[in-house]
Amino acid sequence: MARWFRFARAAEAPPIVPMSGWSAPLTTLASAAMSFLAVLTLIAGLAADRLAEDWRQDLAGLATVRVSAEPEVLETRVMRALEVVRTAPGIAAARVLSEAEHLALIAPWIGGVEALEALPAPRLIDLTLEGDGPDAARLQSRLDRDAPGAVYDDHAAWRGPLARAAAAVGRLAWAATVLVMLAACAMVALAAQATLTAHLDIVRVIRLIGGEDRYIAGAFVRRLALRGLAGGMAGAGLALLALAALPGSGAGGVLGGLLPGTFGWIAIPIAVPLLTAAIAWATARASVRIALGRML
């Protein structure tokens, strides 16, 4: 972190504002904290959007038929249901899940395969839909007639809520990113006011010798913007290191598919510090000009 302070100090010009006061390190630290949070909320929003899209793609065009019956007639009912769905319009393919596939789907929810032995588990027919899919009511009517106990399920009852929940999480993450940036604006505005007030005598002297407000504002704004850039670079770097250290963040890990790809790892640490510096510059410029105007 000290390295970024040195960078901000060396790059500032013109040097009419002494490097003193609490606002100098606080501005950089605040920018680093805001940048850190902005990266995390930004990536959370991107991950939620990607998760919602993955769910939509994975579930689009898929449906199942669940067949429940007494053991002695179960296989007959399954074959009849398979005949019905294979001849129904809007269904491209249908296959009965094997016993192993069926157990693999259910076992995680009930504590293991052993618990299934005492349960009259139904059989499942996996469907691949085409176009808008079948007419659900008509298909269910045929199943009720030819294969009693068979139920068509296009997963709409829980597919929609899952996608909406992921989208809502994404919106919350984007809203949090905006709030973080607004907080950064407030912090920079306070720092600009504090810095200008702390060096009020210098400002008055520069005015007496003919210095224009534009020159004075430029000195303060440049300094605060560079501090924002330095803090933004530090905060973004720390955020990416924290994300990279998370368990399962590798290419084959649980989080690997949700975290940004190669382009994201390069673009985010560039975009966020630049955005932080731009926010610091715009906020400081407005704050300093307003404060100088009040001093007339």
GROMACS .gro file of N, CA and C in nm, residues 54 81 153 159 189 200 267:
model
   21
   54ASP      N    1  -2.723  -1.966  -1.752
   54ASP     CA    2  -2.691  -2.109  -1.759
   54ASP      C    3  -2.814  -2.193  -1.725
   81ALA      N    4  -4.659  -4.487  -2.170
   81ALA     CA    5  -4.629  -4.344  -2.163
   81ALA      C    6  -4.523  -4.307  -2.266
  153ASP      N    7  -4.425  -3.304  -1.684
  153ASP     CA    8  -4.371  -3.191  -1.607
  153ASP      C    9  -4.268  -3.119  -1.694
  159ARG      N   10  -3.864  -2.370  -1.251
  159ARG     CA   11  -3.765  -2.312  -1.340
  159ARG      C   12  -3.774  -2.159  -1.338
  189ALA      N   13  -1.578   1.399  -0.211
  189ALA     CA   14  -1.629   1.534  -0.189
  189ALA      C   15  -1.588   1.585  -0.051
  200LEU      N   16  -0.654   2.685   0.312
  200LEU     CA   17  -0.724   2.807   0.275
  200LEU      C   18  -0.629   2.925   0.261
  267ALA      N   19  -0.964  -0.705  -1.776
  267ALA     CA   20  -1.041  -0.582  -1.792
  267ALA      C   21  -1.082  -0.520  -1.659
   0.00000   0.00000   0.00000
